[in-house]
Amino acid sequence: RPRVPLVCTDIVRPFPMSLEFEGIQEYQGFMLALQRQAGRRDSSSLVRGAPMEDLPFLEILPADNLHEPVQTRIMFDTHAEVLTIDTAGDILMECAKYRVLLHLRDDQKPALLVTGIRPQR
């Protein structure tokens, strides 16, 4: 399955994260839709505080009923070649999969947020 590395800009998570797609068509559709609406961003020019309705956002659905979904801005960083999000809230654990939705002006695109294992020291 195609994957794209994912980085949160709020705090460092002690495990790797990525978005995983069912197939190449889903990956291409997701990435093209994101870049058409938000554009490719240079990591040195990320603008904070832009209104959420002006940008695509990612909704992370919790794996349980104890947490609320997290909505966060999402962009593609051209320097690091990763997807960046502002936050993942407090719902992520290592070695887990979470359903996510990319919300666009006229569409929604599904994917999975996959977390890995915390590296051993």
CSV table of N, CA and C in Angstrom, one decimal:
chain,number,residue,atom,x,y,z
A,1,ARG,N,0.8,-1.2,0.0
A,1,ARG,CA,0.0,0.0,0.0
A,1,ARG,C,0.9,1.2,0.0
A,2,PRO,N,0.5,2.3,-0.8
A,2,PRO,CA,1.3,3.5,-0.8
A,2,PRO,C,1.2,4.2,0.5
A,3,ARG,N,2.3,4.9,1.0
A,3,ARG,CA,2.3,5.6,2.2
A,3,ARG,C,3.1,6.9,2.0
A,4,VAL,N,2.7,7.9,2.8
A,4,VAL,CA,3.4,9.2,2.8
A,4,VAL,C,3.7,9.5,4.3
A,5,PRO,N,5.0,9.9,4.6
A,5,PRO,CA,5.3,10.2,5.9
A,5,PRO,C,4.5,11.4,6.4
A,6,LEU,N,4.2,11.5,7.7
A,6,LEU,CA,3.4,12.5,8.3
A,6,LEU,C,4.1,13.1,9.5
A,7,VAL,N,4.1,14.4,9.6
A,7,VAL,CA,4.8,15.1,10.7
A,7,VAL,C,3.8,16.1,11.4
A,8,CYS,N,3.8,16.1,12.7
A,8,CYS,CA,3.0,17.1,13.4
A,8,CYS,C,3.9,18.2,13.8
A,9,THR,N,3.4,19.5,13.7
A,9,THR,CA,4.2,20.6,14.0
A,9,THR,C,4.1,21.1,15.5
A,10,ASP,N,3.1,20.5,16.2
A,10,ASP,CA,2.9,20.9,17.6
A,10,ASP,C,3.9,20.3,18.6
A,11,ILE,N,4.0,19.0,18.6
A,11,ILE,CA,4.9,18.3,19.5
A,11,ILE,C,5.5,17.1,18.7
A,12,VAL,N,6.6,16.6,19.1
A,12,VAL,CA,7.2,15.5,18.5
A,12,VAL,C,6.6,14.2,19.1
A,13,ARG,N,6.1,13.3,18.3
A,13,ARG,CA,5.6,12.0,18.8
A,13,ARG,C,6.8,11.1,18.8
A,14,PRO,N,6.8,10.1,19.8
A,14,PRO,CA,8.0,9.2,19.9
A,14,PRO,C,7.9,8.0,18.9
A,15,PHE,N,7.0,8.1,17.9
A,15,PHE,CA,6.9,7.0,17.0
A,15,PHE,C,6.6,7.6,15.6
A,16,PRO,N,7.0,6.9,14.5
A,16,PRO,CA,6.7,7.4,13.2
A,16,PRO,C,5.3,7.3,12.8
A,17,MET,N,4.9,8.2,11.9
A,17,MET,CA,3.5,8.3,11.5
A,17,MET,C,3.5,8.4,9.9
A,18,SER,N,2.4,7.9,9.3
A,18,SER,CA,2.3,8.1,7.9
A,18,SER,C,0.8,7.9,7.5
A,19,LEU,N,0.5,8.4,6.3
A,19,LEU,CA,-0.9,8.2,5.8
A,19,LEU,C,-0.7,7.0,4.8
A,20,GLU,N,-1.7,6.1,4.9
A,20,GLU,CA,-1.6,4.9,4.1
A,20,GLU,C,-2.9,4.9,3.2
A,21,PHE,N,-2.8,4.5,2.0
A,21,PHE,CA,-3.9,4.5,1.0
A,21,PHE,C,-4.1,3.1,0.5
A,22,GLU,N,-5.4,2.8,0.1
A,22,GLU,CA,-5.8,1.5,-0.5
A,22,GLU,C,-5.0,1.1,-1.7
A,23,GLY,N,-4.7,2.1,-2.5
A,23,GLY,CA,-3.9,1.8,-3.8
A,23,GLY,C,-3.3,3.1,-4.3
A,24,ILE,N,-2.7,2.9,-5.5
A,24,ILE,CA,-2.1,4.0,-6.1
A,24,ILE,C,-3.1,5.1,-6.6
A,25,GLN,N,-4.2,4.7,-7.1
A,25,GLN,CA,-5.2,5.6,-7.5
A,25,GLN,C,-5.7,6.5,-6.3
A,26,GLU,N,-5.9,5.9,-5.2
A,26,GLU,CA,-6.4,6.6,-4.0
A,26,GLU,C,-5.3,7.6,-3.5
A,27,TYR,N,-4.0,7.1,-3.6
A,27,TYR,CA,-2.9,8.0,-3.2
A,27,TYR,C,-2.8,9.2,-4.1
A,28,GLN,N,-2.9,8.9,-5.4
A,28,GLN,CA,-2.8,10.0,-6.4
A,28,GLN,C,-3.9,11.0,-6.3
A,29,GLY,N,-5.2,10.5,-6.1
A,29,GLY,CA,-6.3,11.3,-5.9
A,29,GLY,C,-6.2,12.2,-4.7
A,30,PHE,N,-5.7,11.7,-3.6
A,30,PHE,CA,-5.6,12.4,-2.3
A,30,PHE,C,-4.6,13.5,-2.5
A,31,MET,N,-3.4,13.2,-3.0
A,31,MET,CA,-2.3,14.1,-3.1
A,31,MET,C,-2.6,15.2,-4.1
A,32,LEU,N,-3.2,14.9,-5.3
A,32,LEU,CA,-3.6,15.9,-6.3
A,32,LEU,C,-4.6,16.8,-5.7
A,33,ALA,N,-5.6,16.3,-5.1
A,33,ALA,CA,-6.7,17.1,-4.5
A,33,ALA,C,-6.1,18.1,-3.5
A,34,LEU,N,-5.3,17.6,-2.6
A,34,LEU,CA,-4.6,18.4,-1.6
A,34,LEU,C,-3.8,19.5,-2.2
A,35,GLN,N,-3.0,19.2,-3.2
A,35,GLN,CA,-2.1,20.2,-3.8
A,35,GLN,C,-2.9,21.2,-4.7
A,36,ARG,N,-4.0,20.7,-5.3
A,36,ARG,CA,-4.8,21.7,-6.1
A,36,ARG,C,-5.4,22.7,-5.2
A,37,GLN,N,-5.9,22.3,-4.0
A,37,GLN,CA,-6.6,23.2,-3.1
A,37,GLN,C,-5.6,24.1,-2.3
A,38,ALA,N,-4.6,23.4,-1.7
A,38,ALA,CA,-3.7,24.1,-0.8
A,38,ALA,C,-2.4,24.6,-1.5
A,39,GLY,N,-2.1,23.9,-2.6
A,39,GLY,CA,-0.8,24.2,-3.2
A,39,GLY,C,0.4,23.5,-2.4
A,40,ARG,N,1.5,23.5,-3.1
A,40,ARG,CA,2.7,22.9,-2.4
A,40,ARG,C,3.3,24.0,-1.6
A,41,ARG,N,3.7,23.7,-0.4
A,41,ARG,CA,4.2,24.7,0.5
A,41,ARG,C,5.7,24.5,0.8
A,42,ASP,N,6.4,25.5,0.9
A,42,ASP,CA,7.8,25.5,1.3
A,42,ASP,C,7.8,25.5,2.8
A,43,SER,N,8.5,24.6,3.5
A,43,SER,CA,8.5,24.5,4.9
A,43,SER,C,8.9,25.8,5.6
A,44,SER,N,9.7,26.7,4.9
A,44,SER,CA,10.1,27.9,5.5
A,44,SER,C,9.1,29.0,5.4
A,45,SER,N,8.0,28.7,4.6
A,45,SER,CA,7.0,29.8,4.4
A,45,SER,C,5.6,29.3,4.9
A,46,LEU,N,5.5,28.4,5.8
A,46,LEU,CA,4.2,27.9,6.3
A,46,LEU,C,3.6,29.1,7.0
A,47,VAL,N,2.3,29.4,6.7
A,47,VAL,CA,1.6,30.5,7.3
A,47,VAL,C,0.7,29.9,8.4
A,48,ARG,N,0.9,30.4,9.6
A,48,ARG,CA,0.1,30.0,10.7
A,48,ARG,C,-1.1,30.9,10.9
A,49,GLY,N,-2.2,30.4,11.3
A,49,GLY,CA,-3.4,31.2,11.6
A,49,GLY,C,-4.3,31.5,10.4
A,50,ALA,N,-4.0,30.9,9.3
A,50,ALA,CA,-4.9,31.0,8.2
A,50,ALA,C,-6.3,30.4,8.5
A,51,PRO,N,-7.4,31.0,8.1
A,51,PRO,CA,-8.7,30.4,8.4
A,51,PRO,C,-8.8,29.0,7.9
A,52,MET,N,-9.4,28.1,8.7
A,52,MET,CA,-9.5,26.7,8.4
A,52,MET,C,-10.3,26.5,7.1
A,53,GLU,N,-11.4,27.4,6.9
A,53,GLU,CA,-12.2,27.2,5.7
A,53,GLU,C,-11.5,27.5,4.4
A,54,ASP,N,-10.3,28.2,4.5
A,54,ASP,CA,-9.6,28.6,3.3
A,54,ASP,C,-8.6,27.4,2.9
A,55,LEU,N,-8.4,26.5,3.8
A,55,LEU,CA,-7.4,25.4,3.5
A,55,LEU,C,-8.1,24.0,3.7
A,56,PRO,N,-7.6,23.0,3.0
A,56,PRO,CA,-8.0,21.7,3.3
A,56,PRO,C,-7.7,21.3,4.7
A,57,PHE,N,-8.5,20.5,5.3
A,57,PHE,CA,-8.1,20.0,6.7
A,57,PHE,C,-8.3,18.5,6.8
A,58,LEU,N,-7.5,17.9,7.7
A,58,LEU,CA,-7.6,16.5,7.9
A,58,LEU,C,-8.4,16.3,9.2
A,59,GLU,N,-9.3,15.3,9.1
A,59,GLU,CA,-10.1,14.9,10.3
A,59,GLU,C,-9.6,13.5,10.7
A,60,ILE,N,-9.0,13.4,11.9
A,60,ILE,CA,-8.6,12.2,12.5
A,60,ILE,C,-9.6,11.6,13.4
A,61,LEU,N,-10.1,10.4,13.0
A,61,LEU,CA,-11.2,9.8,13.8
A,61,LEU,C,-10.6,8.9,14.9
A,62,PRO,N,-11.0,9.0,16.1
A,62,PRO,CA,-10.4,8.2,17.2
A,62,PRO,C,-10.8,6.8,17.1
A,63,ALA,N,-9.9,5.9,17.6
A,63,ALA,CA,-10.2,4.5,17.6
A,63,ALA,C,-11.2,4.0,18.7
A,64,ASP,N,-11.5,5.0,19.6
A,64,ASP,CA,-12.5,4.6,20.6
A,64,ASP,C,-13.5,5.7,20.8
A,65,ASN,N,-14.5,5.5,21.6
A,65,ASN,CA,-15.5,6.5,21.9
A,65,ASN,C,-15.2,7.5,23.0
A,66,LEU,N,-14.0,7.4,23.5
A,66,LEU,CA,-13.6,8.3,24.7
A,66,LEU,C,-13.0,9.6,24.2
A,67,HIS,N,-12.6,9.7,22.9
A,67,HIS,CA,-12.0,10.9,22.4
A,67,HIS,C,-12.9,11.5,21.3
A,68,GLU,N,-12.7,12.8,21.1
A,68,GLU,CA,-13.4,13.5,20.0
A,68,GLU,C,-12.5,13.5,18.8
A,69,PRO,N,-13.1,13.5,17.6
A,69,PRO,CA,-12.2,13.6,16.4
A,69,PRO,C,-11.4,14.9,16.4
A,70,VAL,N,-10.2,14.9,15.8
A,70,VAL,CA,-9.3,16.0,15.7
A,70,VAL,C,-9.3,16.5,14.3
A,71,GLN,N,-9.5,17.8,14.2
A,71,GLN,CA,-9.5,18.5,12.9
A,71,GLN,C,-8.2,19.4,12.9
A,72,THR,N,-7.4,19.2,11.8
A,72,THR,CA,-6.2,19.9,11.7
A,72,THR,C,-5.8,20.3,10.3
A,73,ARG,N,-5.2,21.4,10.1
A,73,ARG,CA,-4.7,21.8,8.8
A,73,ARG,C,-3.7,20.9,8.3
A,74,ILE,N,-3.7,20.6,7.0
A,74,ILE,CA,-2.7,19.7,6.4
A,74,ILE,C,-2.1,20.3,5.1
A,75,MET,N,-0.8,20.1,5.0
A,75,MET,CA,0.0,20.6,3.8
A,75,MET,C,1.0,19.7,3.4
A,76,PHE,N,1.5,19.8,2.2
A,76,PHE,CA,2.6,19.0,1.7
A,76,PHE,C,3.9,19.9,1.8
A,77,ASP,N,4.9,19.5,2.5
A,77,ASP,CA,6.2,20.2,2.6
A,77,ASP,C,7.1,19.8,1.5
A,78,THR,N,7.4,20.7,0.6
A,78,THR,CA,8.3,20.3,-0.6
A,78,THR,C,9.7,20.0,-0.2
A,79,HIS,N,10.2,20.7,0.8
A,79,HIS,CA,11.6,20.5,1.2
A,79,HIS,C,11.8,19.1,1.9
A,80,ALA,N,11.0,18.8,2.8
A,80,ALA,CA,11.1,17.5,3.5
A,80,ALA,C,10.4,16.3,2.8
A,81,GLU,N,9.5,16.7,1.8
A,81,GLU,CA,8.7,15.7,1.1
A,81,GLU,C,7.9,14.8,2.1
A,82,VAL,N,7.2,15.5,3.0
A,82,VAL,CA,6.3,14.9,3.9
A,82,VAL,C,5.0,15.7,4.0
A,83,LEU,N,3.9,15.1,4.5
A,83,LEU,CA,2.7,15.8,4.8
A,83,LEU,C,2.9,16.4,6.3
A,84,THR,N,2.5,17.6,6.4
A,84,THR,CA,2.6,18.2,7.8
A,84,THR,C,1.2,18.6,8.2
A,85,ILE,N,0.9,18.3,9.5
A,85,ILE,CA,-0.3,18.7,10.2
A,85,ILE,C,0.0,19.5,11.4
A,86,ASP,N,-0.9,20.4,11.8
A,86,ASP,CA,-0.7,21.2,13.0
A,86,ASP,C,-0.7,20.5,14.3
A,87,THR,N,-1.6,19.5,14.4
A,87,THR,CA,-1.7,18.7,15.6
A,87,THR,C,-2.4,17.4,15.3
A,88,ALA,N,-2.2,16.4,16.2
A,88,ALA,CA,-2.9,15.2,16.2
A,88,ALA,C,-3.7,15.0,17.5
A,89,GLY,N,-3.8,16.1,18.3
A,89,GLY,CA,-4.4,16.0,19.5
A,89,GLY,C,-3.8,15.0,20.5
A,90,ASP,N,-4.5,14.4,21.3
A,90,ASP,CA,-4.0,13.4,22.3
A,90,ASP,C,-4.6,12.0,22.0
A,91,ILE,N,-5.0,11.7,20.8
A,91,ILE,CA,-5.7,10.4,20.5
A,91,ILE,C,-4.8,9.4,19.9
A,92,LEU,N,-3.5,9.7,19.5
A,92,LEU,CA,-2.7,8.7,18.9
A,92,LEU,C,-1.9,7.9,19.9
A,93,MET,N,-1.8,6.6,19.5
A,93,MET,CA,-0.9,5.7,20.3
A,93,MET,C,0.0,5.0,19.3
A,94,GLU,N,1.1,4.4,19.7
A,94,GLU,CA,2.0,3.7,18.8
A,94,GLU,C,1.3,2.4,18.3
A,95,CYS,N,1.8,2.0,17.1
A,95,CYS,CA,1.3,0.7,16.5
A,95,CYS,C,-0.2,0.7,16.3
A,96,ALA,N,-0.8,1.7,15.8
A,96,ALA,CA,-2.3,1.8,15.6
A,96,ALA,C,-2.6,2.3,14.2
A,97,LYS,N,-3.9,2.1,13.9
A,97,LYS,CA,-4.4,2.7,12.6
A,97,LYS,C,-5.6,3.5,12.9
A,98,TYR,N,-5.7,4.7,12.3
A,98,TYR,CA,-6.9,5.6,12.5
A,98,TYR,C,-7.4,6.0,11.2
A,99,ARG,N,-8.7,6.0,11.1
A,99,ARG,CA,-9.4,6.5,9.8
A,99,ARG,C,-9.2,8.0,9.8
A,100,VAL,N,-9.0,8.5,8.6
A,100,VAL,CA,-8.9,10.0,8.5
A,100,VAL,C,-9.7,10.4,7.2
A,101,LEU,N,-10.1,11.6,7.2
A,101,LEU,CA,-10.8,12.2,6.0
A,101,LEU,C,-10.1,13.5,5.7
A,102,LEU,N,-9.7,13.7,4.4
A,102,LEU,CA,-9.3,14.9,3.9
A,102,LEU,C,-10.5,15.7,3.5
A,103,HIS,N,-10.8,16.8,4.1
A,103,HIS,CA,-11.9,17.7,3.8
A,103,HIS,C,-11.5,18.8,2.8
A,104,LEU,N,-12.1,18.8,1.7
A,104,LEU,CA,-11.9,19.8,0.6
A,104,LEU,C,-13.1,20.6,0.5
A,105,ARG,N,-13.1,21.6,-0.3
A,105,ARG,CA,-14.3,22.5,-0.5
A,105,ARG,C,-15.5,21.7,-1.0
A,106,ASP,N,-15.3,20.7,-2.0
A,106,ASP,CA,-16.4,20.0,-2.6
A,106,ASP,C,-16.3,18.5,-2.4
A,107,ASP,N,-15.4,18.0,-1.6
A,107,ASP,CA,-15.1,16.6,-1.6
A,107,ASP,C,-14.5,16.1,-0.3
A,108,GLN,N,-14.5,14.8,-0.1
A,108,GLN,CA,-13.8,14.2,1.1
A,108,GLN,C,-13.0,13.0,0.5
A,109,LYS,N,-11.8,12.8,1.0
A,109,LYS,CA,-10.9,11.7,0.5
A,109,LYS,C,-10.5,10.9,1.8
A,110,PRO,N,-10.8,9.6,1.8
A,110,PRO,CA,-10.4,8.8,3.0
A,110,PRO,C,-9.0,8.3,2.9
A,111,ALA,N,-8.4,8.0,4.0
A,111,ALA,CA,-7.1,7.3,4.1
A,111,ALA,C,-7.0,6.8,5.5
A,112,LEU,N,-5.8,6.2,5.8
A,112,LEU,CA,-5.5,5.7,7.2
A,112,LEU,C,-4.3,6.4,7.7
A,113,LEU,N,-4.3,6.8,9.0
A,113,LEU,CA,-3.1,7.3,9.6
A,113,LEU,C,-2.6,6.1,10.4
A,114,VAL,N,-1.3,5.8,10.1
A,114,VAL,CA,-0.7,4.6,10.7
A,114,VAL,C,0.5,5.0,11.5
A,115,THR,N,0.5,4.6,12.8
A,115,THR,CA,1.6,4.9,13.6
A,115,THR,C,2.5,3.6,13.8
A,116,GLY,N,3.8,3.9,14.0
A,116,GLY,CA,4.7,2.8,14.1
A,116,GLY,C,5.2,2.5,15.5
A,117,ILE,N,6.3,1.8,15.6
A,117,ILE,CA,6.8,1.4,16.9
A,117,ILE,C,7.8,2.5,17.4
A,118,ARG,N,7.8,2.8,18.7
A,118,ARG,CA,8.8,3.7,19.3
A,118,ARG,C,10.2,3.1,19.1
A,119,PRO,N,11.1,3.8,18.6
A,119,PRO,CA,12.5,3.3,18.4
A,119,PRO,C,13.1,2.9,19.7
A,120,GLN,N,13.9,1.9,19.8
A,120,GLN,CA,14.6,1.5,21.0
A,120,GLN,C,15.9,2.3,21.0
A,121,ARG,N,16.4,2.6,22.2
A,121,ARG,CA,17.6,3.4,22.4
A,121,ARG,C,18.8,2.5,22.6
